[in-house]
Amino acid sequence: MSARRDSDRAFWVAHPHATGSGGAIEPDAAMQGHDPVLALAGHVVAVNRPYLDQHRFQPRIARCQTWLLPASPRINARAIQHGARRAVFLHGGLLRSLWNALHMLLGGSRFLADRFGWQAVDLRPPPPAPGGVRLFPQVTGGDGTDPLSYLKEVYGRAVEFVYFHEIAHHGRDHIARLRAVGGQGFVDEGLAMAAGSGAVADLLRLLEFDADLSAVDMCLNATGFATWAGGETPRFADPDYMTSELFLHLTGMVTLFMLLDRAAPNAPAQYDGGHPPALHRAIRLSVGLADTVQAATGLSRAQVDPFLDHAWSEVVSLAGRLGYPPGLWTGRQDQFARIGLLDDIADRANALSREIDAELGQKPAARGPA
C-alpha cells in the first residue's frame, strides 16, 4: 500500500498540471508552512480525511490524492483521473483570493459587527501584507468572538465546499462520463466556466450542478450541521447552531461563486448559454440551504430569511467594491431575467443526478437543495 501511495505521489508531482502551475505540495506540508491561507486549506483537507474514509464514495476515491498549487495565481481547481489514479488540485490563486475577499467582506459587515459587538473596532481592510495576505487586528468582540477567528471559520467552510465539489467529480464518476462523449480526463473549473456549445459543454453544465449538490450534502454532514446515513431520518443540530452555520456556509459559498464568475472569460455571455452562471448556482444552493434549516428546525421564514438576505447583501456589496460591472452580481436585470431558462438546465441536471444515483447504487442524498 505504501509503495503504491509513493508511486501515485511521484506521478502527480511530475504531472504537467502540477509542474506547469509552479509545483504542487501536499496539504500536510502546507500546514507546516508560514502562509496561513495555505495552512488553513491544508487543515481543512486533513480534518476531513476520516470523514471521506467512511463516505459512500469509497472505494472510488481510495486512490485520490489532494494537492495545493501555491505558485499558481489562477482562481481555479481541477479534478484529474488517470486510470485508477485520481487527484484534486486547488490553486493558490483561488485560496488567496477567497481569503482576501472574505476579509474584505467581514471588514465591511455591519451585520456581523452588530451581532458580535465589533462596532468599536476599525475593520477596514489594511494594505496587503507580503504575499497578499491581510489579517484582522486581534480584537475580541463583546461575546468573545474576534474577527480573525470568524474569518478562519468562514474561509474553512468555503474551502471545504470547493474541496468536496472536486471530490464529488471523482466520487460520482463524472470524468468517465466526459470521456464517453469524447471529453478530457479531467474537470477544470476555469475551463468549464468558459465552455461553449456542444455535447461536452452541455454535459459539463449538468455535472457541475451534480457536484454542487453533492458537495453541499457532504458539507452538511461533515460539519455536524446534520447527519444521516442509509435512509435514516436526518438528525439536526439545535436551531441557534444551525442558523450560525447557515450564515457561515452561505457567506463562504456565495463569495466563492462570485470569484469564479469574475475569473471566467466572458462571464456575462454565459447567461445565454454555455456553463451555468455561477450566480445561478449560488442562488439555487443558498435557497436550498435556507429551506433545509427551516424544515429541520421548525423556524419560520421570518426567522431564517434574514440570514439569507444579509449574506447576499454582504456579497453583493463586496462585488461592488471589487469593481464588478452593473448587472453582474451588483444588479438584477440581466441575471434574473434568465433564471427561468437556467432552471430548465437545472431540471435536466436533477434528472442526470438521479441517473447517476441509480448507476452507482446510491439512494438520493437527504439534502435541502432540490
Short mmCIF file of C-alpha atoms in Angstrom, two decimals:
data_model
loop_
_atom_site.label_atom_id
_atom_site.label_comp_id
_atom_site.label_asym_id
_atom_site.label_seq_id
_atom_site.Cartn_x
_atom_site.Cartn_y
_atom_site.Cartn_z
CA MET A 1 0.00 0.00 0.00
CA SER A 2 2.82 2.40 0.91
CA ALA A 3 4.66 1.62 -2.35
CA ARG A 4 1.54 2.34 -4.37
CA ARG A 5 0.99 5.58 -2.47
CA ASP A 6 4.56 6.65 -3.16
CA SER A 7 4.17 5.74 -6.82
CA ASP A 8 0.98 7.80 -7.06
CA ARG A 9 2.67 10.68 -5.29
CA ALA A 10 5.60 10.67 -7.72
CA PHE A 11 3.18 10.53 -10.64
CA TRP A 12 1.23 13.60 -9.54
CA VAL A 13 4.30 15.62 -8.55
CA ALA A 14 5.58 15.18 -12.12
CA HIS A 15 2.18 15.69 -13.75
CA PRO A 16 2.12 18.56 -16.29
CA HIS A 17 -0.70 20.29 -14.42
CA ALA A 18 1.47 20.39 -11.30
CA THR A 19 4.74 21.36 -12.96
CA GLY A 20 3.02 23.85 -15.25
CA SER A 21 1.46 25.56 -12.22
CA GLY A 22 4.76 26.07 -10.43
CA GLY A 23 4.82 22.88 -8.41
CA ALA A 24 2.48 21.05 -6.06
CA ILE A 25 2.66 20.49 -2.31
CA GLU A 26 0.70 18.14 -0.10
CA PRO A 27 -1.78 19.52 2.46
CA ASP A 28 0.34 18.27 5.37
CA ALA A 29 3.33 20.23 4.05
CA ALA A 30 1.16 23.33 3.69
CA MET A 31 0.13 23.02 7.33
CA GLN A 32 3.78 23.27 8.34
CA GLY A 33 4.42 26.37 6.22
CA HIS A 34 4.24 30.07 7.03
CA ASP A 35 1.36 31.02 4.72
CA PRO A 36 -1.84 30.98 6.84
CA VAL A 37 -4.03 30.74 3.77
CA LEU A 38 -2.37 27.53 2.58
CA ALA A 39 -2.02 26.19 6.12
CA LEU A 40 -5.75 26.55 6.77
CA ALA A 41 -6.59 24.92 3.45
CA GLY A 42 -4.31 22.04 4.35
CA HIS A 43 -6.06 21.78 7.70
CA VAL A 44 -9.46 21.55 6.01
CA VAL A 45 -8.25 18.62 3.92
CA ALA A 46 -6.64 16.90 6.91
CA VAL A 47 -9.63 17.11 9.26
CA ASN A 48 -11.93 15.70 6.58
CA ARG A 49 -9.84 12.61 5.82
CA PRO A 50 -11.60 10.43 8.44
CA TYR A 51 -14.97 11.58 7.10
CA LEU A 52 -14.05 10.73 3.50
CA ASP A 53 -12.62 7.37 4.59
CA GLN A 54 -16.13 6.43 5.71
CA HIS A 55 -18.01 8.09 2.84
CA ARG A 56 -20.10 6.20 0.31
CA PHE A 57 -17.72 7.48 -2.41
CA GLN A 58 -15.25 4.85 -1.26
CA PRO A 59 -13.66 2.92 -2.96
CA ARG A 60 -13.80 5.26 -5.99
CA ILE A 61 -11.76 7.88 -4.14
CA ALA A 62 -9.46 5.42 -2.38
CA ARG A 63 -6.50 6.48 -4.56
CA CYS A 64 -7.49 10.13 -4.75
CA GLN A 65 -4.73 12.49 -3.65
CA THR A 66 -5.11 16.18 -2.85
CA TRP A 67 -2.55 18.79 -3.89
CA LEU A 68 -2.16 22.54 -3.42
CA LEU A 69 -0.54 24.72 -6.08
CA PRO A 70 0.95 27.64 -4.09
CA ALA A 71 2.58 29.45 -7.02
CA SER A 72 -0.45 29.40 -9.31
CA PRO A 73 -2.29 32.74 -9.48
CA ARG A 74 -5.36 31.18 -11.09
CA ILE A 75 -8.76 31.21 -9.39
CA ASN A 76 -9.26 27.59 -10.22
CA ALA A 77 -9.49 23.96 -9.11
CA ARG A 78 -9.18 20.73 -11.08
CA ALA A 79 -10.08 17.05 -10.68
CA ILE A 80 -7.94 14.69 -12.81
CA GLN A 81 -8.12 10.95 -13.41
CA HIS A 82 -5.53 8.63 -14.98
CA GLY A 83 -6.68 5.03 -14.76
CA ALA A 84 -7.15 4.21 -11.09
CA ARG A 85 -5.19 7.31 -10.08
CA ARG A 86 -7.25 10.34 -9.12
CA ALA A 87 -6.24 13.76 -7.85
CA VAL A 88 -7.69 17.08 -6.75
CA PHE A 89 -5.70 20.29 -7.30
CA LEU A 90 -6.55 23.56 -5.53
CA HIS A 91 -4.81 26.62 -6.97
CA GLY A 92 -3.12 29.20 -4.76
CA GLY A 93 -4.88 31.99 -6.60
CA LEU A 94 -8.27 30.58 -5.61
CA LEU A 95 -7.28 30.15 -1.97
CA ARG A 96 -5.69 33.60 -1.59
CA SER A 97 -8.47 35.39 -3.47
CA LEU A 98 -11.04 33.67 -1.30
CA TRP A 99 -9.21 34.66 1.88
CA ASN A 100 -8.81 38.30 0.81
CA ALA A 101 -12.39 38.60 -0.45
CA LEU A 102 -13.81 37.20 2.79
CA HIS A 103 -11.52 39.51 4.74
CA MET A 104 -12.95 42.48 2.86
CA LEU A 105 -16.48 41.20 3.36
CA LEU A 106 -16.10 40.82 7.11
CA GLY A 107 -14.31 44.15 7.36
CA GLY A 108 -17.31 45.92 5.85
CA SER A 109 -20.02 43.84 7.51
CA ARG A 110 -22.33 45.85 9.72
CA PHE A 111 -24.45 42.73 10.32
CA LEU A 112 -21.54 40.87 11.93
CA ALA A 113 -20.20 43.97 13.67
CA ASP A 114 -23.54 44.45 15.38
CA ARG A 115 -24.02 40.74 16.07
CA PHE A 116 -20.65 40.31 17.77
CA GLY A 117 -20.12 43.74 19.27
CA TRP A 118 -17.38 44.79 16.88
CA GLN A 119 -18.73 48.33 16.46
CA ALA A 120 -15.76 49.98 18.18
CA VAL A 121 -13.23 48.14 16.03
CA ASP A 122 -11.82 49.59 12.82
CA LEU A 123 -12.36 46.67 10.43
CA ARG A 124 -11.45 48.45 7.23
CA PRO A 125 -9.09 46.15 5.28
CA PRO A 126 -5.46 47.20 5.80
CA PRO A 127 -2.99 47.21 2.89
CA PRO A 128 -1.95 43.73 1.74
CA ALA A 129 0.90 42.17 3.67
CA PRO A 130 3.74 40.41 1.84
CA GLY A 131 2.31 37.55 -0.16
CA GLY A 132 -1.07 39.24 -0.44
CA VAL A 133 -2.31 38.02 2.95
CA ARG A 134 -4.26 40.53 5.00
CA LEU A 135 -5.04 40.00 8.66
CA PHE A 136 -7.58 41.47 11.02
CA PRO A 137 -6.44 43.17 14.18
CA GLN A 138 -6.54 40.84 17.18
CA VAL A 139 -9.61 42.35 18.79
CA THR A 140 -12.28 40.48 20.71
CA GLY A 141 -15.96 41.32 20.38
CA GLY A 142 -18.49 41.65 23.15
CA ASP A 143 -19.32 37.94 23.09
CA GLY A 144 -15.71 36.74 22.92
CA THR A 145 -15.67 36.35 19.12
CA ASP A 146 -12.79 38.03 17.31
CA PRO A 147 -12.79 38.91 13.60
CA LEU A 148 -9.77 36.80 12.71
CA SER A 149 -11.30 33.67 14.24
CA TYR A 150 -14.52 34.28 12.34
CA LEU A 151 -12.58 34.80 9.12
CA LYS A 152 -10.88 31.43 9.62
CA GLU A 153 -14.26 29.77 10.18
CA VAL A 154 -15.95 31.14 7.07
CA TYR A 155 -12.84 30.60 4.94
CA GLY A 156 -12.72 27.00 6.12
CA ARG A 157 -16.35 26.42 5.11
CA ALA A 158 -15.68 27.83 1.63
CA VAL A 159 -12.54 25.72 1.12
CA GLU A 160 -14.41 22.66 2.35
CA PHE A 161 -17.15 23.25 -0.23
CA VAL A 162 -14.80 23.57 -3.22
CA TYR A 163 -12.74 20.61 -1.97
CA PHE A 164 -15.83 18.41 -1.67
CA HIS A 165 -17.01 19.66 -5.06
CA GLU A 166 -13.81 18.35 -6.68
CA ILE A 167 -14.02 15.09 -4.70
CA ALA A 168 -17.59 14.68 -5.98
CA HIS A 169 -16.36 14.79 -9.58
CA HIS A 170 -14.42 11.62 -8.73
CA GLY A 171 -16.94 10.01 -6.40
CA ARG A 172 -19.74 10.45 -8.93
CA ASP A 173 -17.60 9.18 -11.85
CA HIS A 174 -18.02 12.41 -13.80
CA ILE A 175 -14.77 12.05 -15.71
CA ALA A 176 -15.79 8.66 -17.10
CA ARG A 177 -18.91 10.31 -18.49
CA LEU A 178 -16.87 13.07 -20.09
CA ARG A 179 -14.59 10.53 -21.74
CA ALA A 180 -17.62 8.65 -23.10
CA VAL A 181 -18.70 11.73 -25.08
CA GLY A 182 -15.18 12.46 -26.31
CA GLY A 183 -14.17 14.75 -23.48
CA GLN A 184 -11.00 15.09 -21.49
CA GLY A 185 -9.83 13.12 -18.47
CA PHE A 186 -10.33 16.00 -16.05
CA VAL A 187 -12.79 18.63 -14.89
CA ASP A 188 -11.26 22.11 -14.71
CA GLU A 189 -13.45 24.76 -13.08
CA GLY A 190 -11.96 27.61 -15.09
CA LEU A 191 -12.29 25.82 -18.43
CA ALA A 192 -15.75 24.60 -17.55
CA MET A 193 -16.90 28.13 -16.75
CA ALA A 194 -15.82 29.18 -20.24
CA ALA A 195 -17.36 26.15 -22.00
CA GLY A 196 -19.19 26.97 -25.21
CA SER A 197 -21.60 24.68 -27.03
CA GLY A 198 -21.64 21.02 -27.98
CA ALA A 199 -22.11 17.69 -26.25
CA VAL A 200 -19.14 18.01 -23.90
CA ALA A 201 -20.06 21.55 -22.83
CA ASP A 202 -23.67 20.53 -22.25
CA LEU A 203 -22.60 17.57 -20.10
CA LEU A 204 -20.24 19.81 -18.12
CA ARG A 205 -23.16 22.09 -17.25
CA LEU A 206 -25.12 19.19 -15.80
CA LEU A 207 -22.16 17.65 -13.99
CA GLU A 208 -21.34 20.94 -12.26
CA PHE A 209 -24.85 21.05 -10.80
CA ASP A 210 -24.47 17.45 -9.63
CA ALA A 211 -21.10 18.20 -7.99
CA ASP A 212 -22.54 21.29 -6.31
CA LEU A 213 -25.36 19.37 -4.68
CA SER A 214 -23.09 16.51 -3.66
CA ALA A 215 -20.67 19.00 -2.09
CA VAL A 216 -23.43 20.68 -0.09
CA ASP A 217 -24.63 17.28 1.10
CA MET A 218 -21.10 16.46 2.26
CA CYS A 219 -20.68 19.85 3.97
CA LEU A 220 -23.89 19.39 5.95
CA ASN A 221 -22.70 16.02 7.22
CA ALA A 222 -19.05 16.88 7.81
CA THR A 223 -19.63 19.99 9.95
CA GLY A 224 -22.25 18.48 12.23
CA PHE A 225 -24.91 20.66 10.61
CA ALA A 226 -26.88 17.45 10.09
CA THR A 227 -26.13 13.74 10.00
CA TRP A 228 -27.82 10.86 8.25
CA ALA A 229 -26.99 7.54 6.68
CA GLY A 230 -28.73 4.78 4.76
CA GLY A 231 -32.25 6.12 4.75
CA GLU A 232 -32.23 7.38 8.33
CA THR A 233 -34.19 10.44 9.29
CA PRO A 234 -31.72 13.34 9.44
CA ARG A 235 -30.59 14.33 12.94
CA PHE A 236 -30.13 18.08 13.05
CA ALA A 237 -28.31 20.34 15.46
CA ASP A 238 -30.12 22.93 17.56
CA PRO A 239 -31.65 25.96 15.77
CA ASP A 240 -29.15 28.54 17.01
CA TYR A 241 -26.20 26.45 15.87
CA MET A 242 -27.88 25.79 12.53
CA THR A 243 -28.58 29.44 11.76
CA SER A 244 -24.98 30.33 12.65
CA GLU A 245 -23.72 27.55 10.38
CA LEU A 246 -26.15 28.68 7.69
CA PHE A 247 -24.59 32.15 7.61
CA LEU A 248 -21.04 30.75 7.56
CA HIS A 249 -21.86 28.39 4.69
CA LEU A 250 -23.82 30.99 2.74
CA THR A 251 -21.15 33.68 3.01
CA GLY A 252 -18.34 31.33 2.06
CA MET A 253 -20.10 29.60 -0.84
CA VAL A 254 -21.64 32.69 -2.42
CA THR A 255 -18.32 34.55 -2.25
CA LEU A 256 -16.63 31.56 -3.88
CA PHE A 257 -19.10 31.55 -6.76
CA MET A 258 -18.68 35.29 -7.20
CA LEU A 259 -14.90 34.90 -7.53
CA LEU A 260 -15.27 32.05 -10.03
CA ASP A 261 -17.66 34.19 -12.06
CA ARG A 262 -15.25 37.12 -12.03
CA ALA A 263 -12.40 34.92 -13.25
CA ALA A 264 -14.40 33.34 -16.07
CA PRO A 265 -13.86 34.70 -19.60
CA ASN A 266 -16.94 36.46 -20.94
CA ALA A 267 -18.92 35.64 -17.81
CA PRO A 268 -21.98 37.73 -18.81
CA ALA A 269 -22.31 35.78 -22.04
CA GLN A 270 -22.69 32.56 -20.07
CA TYR A 271 -26.17 33.66 -19.04
CA ASP A 272 -27.28 32.97 -22.61
CA GLY A 273 -25.74 29.51 -22.80
CA GLY A 274 -22.61 27.58 -22.08
CA HIS A 275 -21.72 26.85 -18.49
CA PRO A 276 -24.40 27.57 -15.87
CA PRO A 277 -23.68 31.02 -14.46
CA ALA A 278 -22.08 30.90 -11.06
CA LEU A 279 -24.70 33.34 -9.82
CA HIS A 280 -27.50 30.93 -10.63
CA ARG A 281 -25.72 28.05 -8.94
CA ALA A 282 -25.17 30.19 -5.83
CA ILE A 283 -28.83 31.23 -5.69
CA ARG A 284 -30.00 27.67 -6.06
CA LEU A 285 -27.76 26.30 -3.34
CA SER A 286 -28.29 29.14 -0.87
CA VAL A 287 -32.07 28.96 -1.09
CA GLY A 288 -31.87 25.20 -0.67
CA LEU A 289 -29.74 25.59 2.47
CA ALA A 290 -32.20 28.07 3.95
CA ASP A 291 -35.07 25.68 3.17
CA THR A 292 -33.16 22.86 4.91
CA VAL A 293 -32.70 24.92 8.07
CA GLN A 294 -36.34 25.96 8.16
CA ALA A 295 -37.63 22.43 7.61
CA ALA A 296 -35.29 20.90 10.19
CA THR A 297 -35.76 23.40 13.00
CA GLY A 298 -39.36 24.48 12.64
CA LEU A 299 -38.22 28.09 12.48
CA SER A 300 -40.35 30.43 10.41
CA ARG A 301 -39.25 32.04 7.17
CA ALA A 302 -39.14 35.33 9.07
CA GLN A 303 -36.50 33.80 11.37
CA VAL A 304 -34.40 32.18 8.64
CA ASP A 305 -34.59 34.65 5.76
CA PRO A 306 -32.61 37.45 7.49
CA PHE A 307 -29.51 35.21 7.44
CA LEU A 308 -30.04 34.52 3.74
CA ASP A 309 -30.73 38.16 2.92
CA HIS A 310 -27.79 39.50 4.94
CA ALA A 311 -25.36 37.03 3.39
CA TRP A 312 -26.38 38.04 -0.13
CA SER A 313 -26.38 41.73 0.79
CA GLU A 314 -22.82 41.41 2.10
CA VAL A 315 -21.57 39.61 -1.03
CA VAL A 316 -23.31 41.99 -3.44
CA SER A 317 -21.77 44.93 -1.59
CA LEU A 318 -18.37 43.24 -1.86
CA ALA A 319 -18.87 42.73 -5.60
CA GLY A 320 -19.35 46.47 -5.97
CA ARG A 321 -16.16 47.19 -4.05
CA LEU A 322 -14.28 44.69 -6.24
CA GLY A 323 -15.37 46.58 -9.35
CA TYR A 324 -17.98 44.22 -10.79
CA PRO A 325 -19.91 46.00 -13.54
CA PRO A 326 -23.59 46.85 -13.05
CA GLY A 327 -25.82 43.94 -13.97
CA LEU A 328 -23.33 41.27 -12.92
CA TRP A 329 -23.82 40.45 -9.23
CA THR A 330 -24.38 44.13 -8.47
CA GLY A 331 -27.76 44.29 -10.23
CA ARG A 332 -30.69 42.07 -11.04
CA GLN A 333 -31.86 42.87 -14.53
CA ASP A 334 -29.57 40.62 -16.58
CA GLN A 335 -29.29 37.61 -14.32
CA PHE A 336 -32.82 37.25 -13.01
CA ALA A 337 -34.34 37.64 -16.48
CA ARG A 338 -32.73 34.33 -17.37
CA ILE A 339 -33.48 32.33 -14.23
CA GLY A 340 -36.36 30.52 -15.94
CA LEU A 341 -34.12 29.36 -18.77
CA LEU A 342 -31.48 28.20 -16.34
CA ASP A 343 -33.99 26.38 -14.15
CA ASP A 344 -34.68 24.22 -17.19
CA ILE A 345 -30.98 23.33 -17.23
CA ALA A 346 -31.23 22.52 -13.52
CA ASP A 347 -34.19 20.22 -14.17
CA ARG A 348 -32.06 18.24 -16.63
CA ALA A 349 -29.24 18.21 -14.10
CA ASN A 350 -31.57 16.72 -11.49
CA ALA A 351 -32.54 14.00 -13.95
CA LEU A 352 -28.86 13.21 -14.56
CA SER A 353 -28.23 13.10 -10.80
CA ARG A 354 -30.98 10.52 -10.39
CA GLU A 355 -29.45 8.52 -13.24
CA ILE A 356 -26.03 8.60 -11.57
CA ASP A 357 -27.59 7.58 -8.24
CA ALA A 358 -29.14 4.55 -9.93
CA GLU A 359 -25.91 3.56 -11.70
CA LEU A 360 -23.84 3.84 -8.52
CA GLY A 361 -26.45 2.09 -6.41
CA GLN A 362 -26.86 5.14 -4.19
CA LYS A 363 -30.00 6.47 -2.63
CA PRO A 364 -30.56 10.17 -3.31
CA ALA A 365 -28.85 12.23 -0.63
CA ALA A 366 -31.08 13.73 2.03
CA ARG A 367 -30.29 17.32 1.21
CA GLY A 368 -32.13 20.61 1.13
CA PRO A 369 -31.40 21.89 -2.41
CA ALA A 370 -33.75 20.34 -4.94
#
